[in-house]
PDB file of C-alpha atoms and ligand atoms in Angstrom:
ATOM      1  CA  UNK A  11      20.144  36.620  13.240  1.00  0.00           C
ATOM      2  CA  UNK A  12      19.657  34.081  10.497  1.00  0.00           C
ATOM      3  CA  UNK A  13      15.405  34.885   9.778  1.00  0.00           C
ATOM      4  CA  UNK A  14      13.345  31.580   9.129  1.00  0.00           C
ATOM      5  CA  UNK A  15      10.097  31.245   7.176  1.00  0.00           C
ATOM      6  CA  UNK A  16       9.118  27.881   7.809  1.00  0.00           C
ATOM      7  CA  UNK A  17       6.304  26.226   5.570  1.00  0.00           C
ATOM      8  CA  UNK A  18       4.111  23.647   6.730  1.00  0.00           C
ATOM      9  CA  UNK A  19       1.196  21.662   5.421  1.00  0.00           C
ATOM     10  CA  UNK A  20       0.531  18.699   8.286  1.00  0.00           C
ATOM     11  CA  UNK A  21       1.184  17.713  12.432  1.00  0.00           C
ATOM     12  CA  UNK A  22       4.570  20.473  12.522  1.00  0.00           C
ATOM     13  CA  UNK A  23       6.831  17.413  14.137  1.00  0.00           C
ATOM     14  CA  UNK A  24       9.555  19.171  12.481  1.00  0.00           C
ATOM     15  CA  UNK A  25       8.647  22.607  13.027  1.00  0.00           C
ATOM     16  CA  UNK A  26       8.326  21.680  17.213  1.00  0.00           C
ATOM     17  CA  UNK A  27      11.925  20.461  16.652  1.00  0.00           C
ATOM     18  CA  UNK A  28      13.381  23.060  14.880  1.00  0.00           C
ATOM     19  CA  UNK A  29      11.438  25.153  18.342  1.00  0.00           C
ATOM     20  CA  UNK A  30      12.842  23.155  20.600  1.00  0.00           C
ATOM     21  CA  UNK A  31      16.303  23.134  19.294  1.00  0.00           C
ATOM     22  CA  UNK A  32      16.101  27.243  19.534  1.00  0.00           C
ATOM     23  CA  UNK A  33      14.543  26.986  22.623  1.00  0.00           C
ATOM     24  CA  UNK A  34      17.636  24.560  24.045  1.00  0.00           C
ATOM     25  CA  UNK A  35      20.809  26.579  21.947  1.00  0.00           C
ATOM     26  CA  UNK A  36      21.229  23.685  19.337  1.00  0.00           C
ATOM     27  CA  UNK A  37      20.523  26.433  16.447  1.00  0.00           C
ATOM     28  CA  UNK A  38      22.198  29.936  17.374  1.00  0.00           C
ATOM     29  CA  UNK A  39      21.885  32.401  14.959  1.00  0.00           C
ATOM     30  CA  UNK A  40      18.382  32.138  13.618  1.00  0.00           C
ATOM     31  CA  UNK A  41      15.090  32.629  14.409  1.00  0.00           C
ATOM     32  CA  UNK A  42      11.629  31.874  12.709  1.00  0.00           C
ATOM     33  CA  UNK A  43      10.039  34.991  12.037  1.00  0.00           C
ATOM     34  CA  UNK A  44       6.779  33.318  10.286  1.00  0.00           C
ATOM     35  CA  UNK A  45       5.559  29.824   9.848  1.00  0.00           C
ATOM     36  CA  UNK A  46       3.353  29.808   6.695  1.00  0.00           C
ATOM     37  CA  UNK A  47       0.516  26.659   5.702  1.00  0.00           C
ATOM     38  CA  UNK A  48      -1.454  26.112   2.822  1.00  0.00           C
ATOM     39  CA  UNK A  49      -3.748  24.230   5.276  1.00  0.00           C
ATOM     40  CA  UNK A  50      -5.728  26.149   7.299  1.00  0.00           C
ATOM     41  CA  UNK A  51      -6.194  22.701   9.964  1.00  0.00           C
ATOM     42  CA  UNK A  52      -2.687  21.951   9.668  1.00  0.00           C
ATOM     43  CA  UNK A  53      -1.664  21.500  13.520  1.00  0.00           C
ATOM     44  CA  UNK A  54       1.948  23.222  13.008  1.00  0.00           C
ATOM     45  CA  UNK A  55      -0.206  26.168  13.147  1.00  0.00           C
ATOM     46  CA  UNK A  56      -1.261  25.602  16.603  1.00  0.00           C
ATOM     47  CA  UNK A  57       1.812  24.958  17.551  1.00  0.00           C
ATOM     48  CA  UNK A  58       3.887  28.111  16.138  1.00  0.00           C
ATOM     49  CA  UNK A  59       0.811  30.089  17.675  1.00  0.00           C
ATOM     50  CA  UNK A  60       1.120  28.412  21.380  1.00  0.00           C
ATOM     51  CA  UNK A  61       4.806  29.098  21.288  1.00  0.00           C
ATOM     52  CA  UNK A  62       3.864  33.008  20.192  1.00  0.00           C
ATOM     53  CA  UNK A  63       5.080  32.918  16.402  1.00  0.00           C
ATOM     54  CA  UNK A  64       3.268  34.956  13.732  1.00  0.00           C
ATOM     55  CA  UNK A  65       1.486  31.379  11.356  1.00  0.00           C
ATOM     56  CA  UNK A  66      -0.440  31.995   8.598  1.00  0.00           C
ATOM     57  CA  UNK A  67      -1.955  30.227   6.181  1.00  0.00           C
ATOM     58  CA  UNK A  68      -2.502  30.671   1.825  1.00  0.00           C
ATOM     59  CA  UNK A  69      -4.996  28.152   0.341  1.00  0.00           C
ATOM     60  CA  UNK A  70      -5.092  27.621  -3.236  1.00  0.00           C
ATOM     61  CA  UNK A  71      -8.401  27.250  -2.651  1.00  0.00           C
ATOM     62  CA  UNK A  72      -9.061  30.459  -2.124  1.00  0.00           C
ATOM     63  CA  UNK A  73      -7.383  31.229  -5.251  1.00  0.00           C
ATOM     64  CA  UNK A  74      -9.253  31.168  -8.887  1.00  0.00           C
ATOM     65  CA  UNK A  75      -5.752  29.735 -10.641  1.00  0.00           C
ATOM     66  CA  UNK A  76      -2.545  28.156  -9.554  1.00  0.00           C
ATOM     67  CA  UNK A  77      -0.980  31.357 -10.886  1.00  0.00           C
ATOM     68  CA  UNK A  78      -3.055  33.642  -8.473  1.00  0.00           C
ATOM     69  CA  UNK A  79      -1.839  31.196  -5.846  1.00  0.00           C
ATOM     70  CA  UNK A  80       1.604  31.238  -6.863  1.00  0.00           C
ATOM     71  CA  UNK A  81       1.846  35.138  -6.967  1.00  0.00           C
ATOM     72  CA  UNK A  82      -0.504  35.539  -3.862  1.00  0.00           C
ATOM     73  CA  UNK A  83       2.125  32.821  -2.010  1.00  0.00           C
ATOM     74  CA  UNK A  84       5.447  34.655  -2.928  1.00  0.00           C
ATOM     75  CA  UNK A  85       3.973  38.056  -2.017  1.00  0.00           C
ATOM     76  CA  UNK A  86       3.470  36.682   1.445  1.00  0.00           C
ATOM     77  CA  UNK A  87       6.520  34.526   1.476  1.00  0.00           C
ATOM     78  CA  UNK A  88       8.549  38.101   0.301  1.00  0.00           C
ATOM     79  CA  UNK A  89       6.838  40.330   2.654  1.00  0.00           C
ATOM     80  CA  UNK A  90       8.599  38.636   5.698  1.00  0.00           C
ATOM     81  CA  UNK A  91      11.983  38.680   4.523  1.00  0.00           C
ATOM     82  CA  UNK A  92      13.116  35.857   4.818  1.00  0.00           C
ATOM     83  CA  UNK A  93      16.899  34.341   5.057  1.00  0.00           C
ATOM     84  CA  UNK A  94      16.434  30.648   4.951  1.00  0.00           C
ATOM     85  CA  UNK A  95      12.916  29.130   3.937  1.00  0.00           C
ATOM     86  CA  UNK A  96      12.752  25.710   5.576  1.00  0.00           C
ATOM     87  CA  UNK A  97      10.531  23.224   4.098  1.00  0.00           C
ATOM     88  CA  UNK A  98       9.679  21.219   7.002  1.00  0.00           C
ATOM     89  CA  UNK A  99       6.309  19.100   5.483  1.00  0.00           C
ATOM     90  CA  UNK A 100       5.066  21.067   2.854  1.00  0.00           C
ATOM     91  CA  UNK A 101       2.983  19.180   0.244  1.00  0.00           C
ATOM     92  CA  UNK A 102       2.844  21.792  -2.551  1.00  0.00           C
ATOM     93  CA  UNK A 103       4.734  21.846  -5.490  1.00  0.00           C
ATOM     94  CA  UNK A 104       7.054  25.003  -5.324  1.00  0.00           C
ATOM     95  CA  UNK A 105       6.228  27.988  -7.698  1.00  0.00           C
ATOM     96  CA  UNK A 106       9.324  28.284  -9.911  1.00  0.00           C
ATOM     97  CA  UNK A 107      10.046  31.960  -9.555  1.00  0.00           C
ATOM     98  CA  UNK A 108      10.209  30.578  -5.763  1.00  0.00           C
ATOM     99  CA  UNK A 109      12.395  29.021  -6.450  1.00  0.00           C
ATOM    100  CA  UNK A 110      14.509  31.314  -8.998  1.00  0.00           C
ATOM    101  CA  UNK A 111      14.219  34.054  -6.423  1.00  0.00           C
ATOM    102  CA  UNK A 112      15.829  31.821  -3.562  1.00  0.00           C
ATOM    103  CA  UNK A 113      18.697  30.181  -4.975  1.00  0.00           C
ATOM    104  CA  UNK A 114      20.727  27.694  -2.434  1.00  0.00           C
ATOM    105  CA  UNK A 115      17.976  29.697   0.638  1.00  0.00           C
ATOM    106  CA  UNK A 116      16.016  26.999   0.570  1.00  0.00           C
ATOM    107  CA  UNK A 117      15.972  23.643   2.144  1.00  0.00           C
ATOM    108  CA  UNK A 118      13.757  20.942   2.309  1.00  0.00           C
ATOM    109  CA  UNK A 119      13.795  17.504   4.759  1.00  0.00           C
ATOM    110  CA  UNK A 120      12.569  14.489   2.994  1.00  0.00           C
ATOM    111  CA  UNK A 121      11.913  10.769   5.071  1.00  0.00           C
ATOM    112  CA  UNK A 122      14.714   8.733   3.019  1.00  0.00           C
ATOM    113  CA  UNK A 123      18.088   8.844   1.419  1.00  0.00           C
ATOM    114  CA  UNK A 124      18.217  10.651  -1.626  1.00  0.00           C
ATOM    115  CA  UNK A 125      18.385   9.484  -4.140  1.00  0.00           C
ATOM    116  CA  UNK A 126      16.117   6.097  -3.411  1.00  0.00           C
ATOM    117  CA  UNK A 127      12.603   6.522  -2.726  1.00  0.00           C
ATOM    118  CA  UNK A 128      12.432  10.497  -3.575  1.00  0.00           C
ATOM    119  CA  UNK A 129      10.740  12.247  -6.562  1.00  0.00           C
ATOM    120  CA  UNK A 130       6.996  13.504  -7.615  1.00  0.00           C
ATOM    121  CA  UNK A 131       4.634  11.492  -5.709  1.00  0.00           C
ATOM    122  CA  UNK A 132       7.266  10.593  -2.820  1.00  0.00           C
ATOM    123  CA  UNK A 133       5.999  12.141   0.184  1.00  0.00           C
ATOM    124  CA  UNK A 134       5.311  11.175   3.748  1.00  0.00           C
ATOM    125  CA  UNK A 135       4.306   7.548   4.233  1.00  0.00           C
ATOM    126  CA  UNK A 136       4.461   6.572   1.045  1.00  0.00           C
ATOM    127  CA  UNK A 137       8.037   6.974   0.821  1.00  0.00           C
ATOM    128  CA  UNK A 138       7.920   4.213   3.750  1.00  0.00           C
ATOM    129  CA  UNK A 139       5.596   2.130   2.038  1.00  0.00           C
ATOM    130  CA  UNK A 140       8.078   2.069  -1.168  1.00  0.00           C
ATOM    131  CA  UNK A 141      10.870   1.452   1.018  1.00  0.00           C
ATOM    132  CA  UNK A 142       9.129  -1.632   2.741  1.00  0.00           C
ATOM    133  CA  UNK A 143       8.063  -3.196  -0.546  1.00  0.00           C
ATOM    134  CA  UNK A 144      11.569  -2.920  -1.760  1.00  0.00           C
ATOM    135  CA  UNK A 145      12.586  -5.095   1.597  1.00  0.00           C
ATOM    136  CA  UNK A 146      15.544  -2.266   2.198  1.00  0.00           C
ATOM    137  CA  UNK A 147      17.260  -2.314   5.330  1.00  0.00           C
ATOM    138  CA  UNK A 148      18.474   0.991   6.035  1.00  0.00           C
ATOM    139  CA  UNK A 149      16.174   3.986   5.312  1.00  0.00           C
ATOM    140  CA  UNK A 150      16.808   7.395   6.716  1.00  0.00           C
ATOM    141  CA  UNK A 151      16.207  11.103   5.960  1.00  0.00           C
ATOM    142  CA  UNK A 152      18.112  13.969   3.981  1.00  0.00           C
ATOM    143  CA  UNK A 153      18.105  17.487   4.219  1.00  0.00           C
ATOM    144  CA  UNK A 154      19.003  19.272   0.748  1.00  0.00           C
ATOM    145  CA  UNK A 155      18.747  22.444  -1.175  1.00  0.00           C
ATOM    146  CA  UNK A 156      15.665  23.255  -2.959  1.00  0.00           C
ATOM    147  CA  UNK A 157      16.737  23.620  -6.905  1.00  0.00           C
ATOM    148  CA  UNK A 158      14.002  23.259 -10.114  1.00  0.00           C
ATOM    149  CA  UNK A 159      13.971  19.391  -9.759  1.00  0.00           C
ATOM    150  CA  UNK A 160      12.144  17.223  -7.273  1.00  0.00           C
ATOM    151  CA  UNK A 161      14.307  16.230  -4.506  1.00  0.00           C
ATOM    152  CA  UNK A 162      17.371  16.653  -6.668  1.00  0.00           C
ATOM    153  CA  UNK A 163      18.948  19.764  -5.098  1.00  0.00           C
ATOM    154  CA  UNK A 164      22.739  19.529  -3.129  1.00  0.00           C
ATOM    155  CA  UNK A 165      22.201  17.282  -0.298  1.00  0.00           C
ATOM    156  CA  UNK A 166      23.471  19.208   3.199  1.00  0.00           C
ATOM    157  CA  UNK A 167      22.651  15.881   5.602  1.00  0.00           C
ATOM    158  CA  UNK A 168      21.843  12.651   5.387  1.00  0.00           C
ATOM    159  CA  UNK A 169      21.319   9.804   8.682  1.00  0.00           C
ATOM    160  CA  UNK A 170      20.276   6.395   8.120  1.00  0.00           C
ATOM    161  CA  UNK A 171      18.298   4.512  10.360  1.00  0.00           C
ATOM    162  CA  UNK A 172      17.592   0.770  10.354  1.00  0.00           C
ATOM    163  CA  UNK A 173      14.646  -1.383   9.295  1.00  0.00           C
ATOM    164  CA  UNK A 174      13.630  -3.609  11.368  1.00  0.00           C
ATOM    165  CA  UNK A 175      11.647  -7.149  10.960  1.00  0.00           C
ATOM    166  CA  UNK A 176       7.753  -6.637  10.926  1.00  0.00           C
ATOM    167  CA  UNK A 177       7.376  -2.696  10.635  1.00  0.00           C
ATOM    168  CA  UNK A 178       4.978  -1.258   9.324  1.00  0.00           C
ATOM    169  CA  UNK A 179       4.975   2.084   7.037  1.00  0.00           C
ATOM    170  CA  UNK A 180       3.681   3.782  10.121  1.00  0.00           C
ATOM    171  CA  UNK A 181       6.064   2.557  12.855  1.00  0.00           C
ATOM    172  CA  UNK A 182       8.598   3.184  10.573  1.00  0.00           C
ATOM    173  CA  UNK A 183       7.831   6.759   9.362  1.00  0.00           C
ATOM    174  CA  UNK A 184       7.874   7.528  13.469  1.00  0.00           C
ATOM    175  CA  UNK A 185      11.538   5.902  13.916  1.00  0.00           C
ATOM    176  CA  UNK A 186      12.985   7.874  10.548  1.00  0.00           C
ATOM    177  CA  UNK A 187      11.875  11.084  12.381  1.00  0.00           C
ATOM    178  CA  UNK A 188      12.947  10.477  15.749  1.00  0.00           C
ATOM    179  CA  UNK A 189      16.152   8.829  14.699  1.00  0.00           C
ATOM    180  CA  UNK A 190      16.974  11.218  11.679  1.00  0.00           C
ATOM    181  CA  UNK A 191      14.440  13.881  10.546  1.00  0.00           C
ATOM    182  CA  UNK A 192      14.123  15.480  14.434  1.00  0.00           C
ATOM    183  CA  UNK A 193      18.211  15.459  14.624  1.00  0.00           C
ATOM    184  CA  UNK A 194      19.387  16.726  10.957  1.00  0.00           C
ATOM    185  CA  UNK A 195      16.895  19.501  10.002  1.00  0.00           C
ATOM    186  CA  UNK A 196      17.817  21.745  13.170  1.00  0.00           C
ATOM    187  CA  UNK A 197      21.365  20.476  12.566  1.00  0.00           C
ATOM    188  CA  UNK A 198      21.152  21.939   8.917  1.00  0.00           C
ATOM    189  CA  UNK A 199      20.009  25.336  10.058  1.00  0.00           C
ATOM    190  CA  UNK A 200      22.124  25.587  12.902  1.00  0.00           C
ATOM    191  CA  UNK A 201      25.263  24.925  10.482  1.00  0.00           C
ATOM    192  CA  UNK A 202      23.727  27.282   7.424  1.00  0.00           C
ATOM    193  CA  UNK A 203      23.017  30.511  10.547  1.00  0.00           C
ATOM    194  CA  UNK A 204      26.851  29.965  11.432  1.00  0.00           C
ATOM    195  CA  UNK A 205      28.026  30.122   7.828  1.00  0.00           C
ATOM    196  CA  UNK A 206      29.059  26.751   8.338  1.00  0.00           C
ATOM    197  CA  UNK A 207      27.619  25.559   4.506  1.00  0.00           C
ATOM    198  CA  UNK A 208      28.699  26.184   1.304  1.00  0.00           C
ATOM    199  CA  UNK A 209      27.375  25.405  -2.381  1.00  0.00           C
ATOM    200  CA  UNK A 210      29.806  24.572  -5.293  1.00  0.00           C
ATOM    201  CA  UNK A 211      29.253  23.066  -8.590  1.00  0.00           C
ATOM    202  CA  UNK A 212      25.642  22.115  -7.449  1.00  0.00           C
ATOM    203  CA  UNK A 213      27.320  20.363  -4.458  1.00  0.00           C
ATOM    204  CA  UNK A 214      26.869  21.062  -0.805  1.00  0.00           C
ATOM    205  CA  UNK A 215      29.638  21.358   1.527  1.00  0.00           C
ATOM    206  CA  UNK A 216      29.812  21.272   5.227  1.00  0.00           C
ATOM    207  CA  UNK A 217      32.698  22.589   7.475  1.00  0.00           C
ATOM    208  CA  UNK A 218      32.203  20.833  11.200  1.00  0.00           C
TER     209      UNK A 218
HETATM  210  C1  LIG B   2       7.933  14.482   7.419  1.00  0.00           C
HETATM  211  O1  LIG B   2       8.119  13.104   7.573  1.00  0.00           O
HETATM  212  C2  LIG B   2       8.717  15.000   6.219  1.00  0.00           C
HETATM  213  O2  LIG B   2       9.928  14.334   6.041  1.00  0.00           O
HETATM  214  C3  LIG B   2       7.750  14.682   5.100  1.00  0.00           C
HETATM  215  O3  LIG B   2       6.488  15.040   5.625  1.00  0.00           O
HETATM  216  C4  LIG B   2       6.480  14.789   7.041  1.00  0.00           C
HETATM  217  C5  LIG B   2       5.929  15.994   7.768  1.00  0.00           C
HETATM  218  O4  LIG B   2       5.752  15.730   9.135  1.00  0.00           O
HETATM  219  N1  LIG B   2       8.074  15.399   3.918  1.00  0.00           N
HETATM  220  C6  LIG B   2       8.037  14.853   2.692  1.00  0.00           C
HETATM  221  O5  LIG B   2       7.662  13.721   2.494  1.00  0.00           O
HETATM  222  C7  LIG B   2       8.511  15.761   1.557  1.00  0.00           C
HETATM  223  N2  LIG B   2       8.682  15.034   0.348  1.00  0.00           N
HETATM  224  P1  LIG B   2       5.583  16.913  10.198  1.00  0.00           P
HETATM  225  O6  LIG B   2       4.473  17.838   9.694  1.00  0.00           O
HETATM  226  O7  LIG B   2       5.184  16.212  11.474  1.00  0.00           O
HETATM  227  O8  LIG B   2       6.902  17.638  10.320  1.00  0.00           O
END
């Protein structure tokens, strides 16, 4: 069994899929053994609690420095023992021994196609706003490795999903996830518990 830390900042739409999807046999293999916030009212929480999963939360502001964050953060993260940490909405800039300590065990899901509309200061509906200024007509969402960069690590999944004619940043945030989010993330960890991925010259491969 494939063990899942997944970390959450906001609602948990992703985290109730990734449940659901365990729940139904669309991931075998895996199972979350913590769900971890840095915000103590984010309602993920609720919902890894209702469902009977160990969900705590790590405020930096109940930290004096970033640093005592950071260390306080990977202690936790450690002490669960993790497999695969699954980013599913989490707002916080990643500590870098994290990150050097998980190489190709992390993976994040991010509301476009990488490489547009991805990046520091890229998250949630702004990336929907950008993409509706630019008039695009396909957006979508990506799963990908975590690596030192921002949104730059070897893409596992990508699904596009159409624009359509008077949305708004909101309407269209809702179809990306229902249309693409919802479907690839527990597609991603259902392929990576069956040792269906692999990682090669900073590229991601996926046997069907
Ligand atoms: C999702 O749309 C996810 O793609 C996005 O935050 C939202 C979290 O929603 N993540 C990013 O923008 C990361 N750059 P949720 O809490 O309902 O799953």
């Amino acid at each position: 069994m494939l063990r899942l830390a997944v970390l959450v900042s906001g609602g948990g739409t992703n985290l109730q899929a990734i449940m659901d999807a365990i729940d139904s046999g669309k991931i075998t293999g895996a199972e979350i053994a913590v769900v971890i916030s840095n915000n103590k009212n984010a309602y993920a929480l609720t919902r890894a609690r209702e469902r009977g999963i160990g969900a705590v939360c790590i405020s930096p502001k109940e930290y004096e420095s970033r640093e005592a964050f950071n260390e306080a953060f990977l202690a936790k993260l450690d002490s669960f023992q993790a497999d695969l940490i699954v980013l599913a909405g989490f707002l916080v800039v990643l500590p870098e021994q994290m990150i050097k300590k998980y190489p190709n065990r992390i993976i994040n899901i991010h509301p476009s196609l990488i490489p547009s509309f991805c990046g520091t200061g890229f998250y949630g509906l702004k990336v929907h706003e950008a993409a509706l200024a630019r008039g695009v007509k396909v957006t979508g969402a990506t799963v990908h490795f975590v690596d030192e960069g921002t949104d730059t690590g070897p893409i596992i999944l990508q699904k596009a999903v159409e624009v359509r004619e008077g949305d708004t940043p909101e309407v269209l945030q809702r179809r990306v996830m229902e249309e693409a989010e919802w479907v690839i993330l527990p597609r991603a960890i259902d392929l990576i518990a069956n040792g269906k991925v692999s990682v090669a010259d900073g590229h991601a491969t996926v046997r069907a």
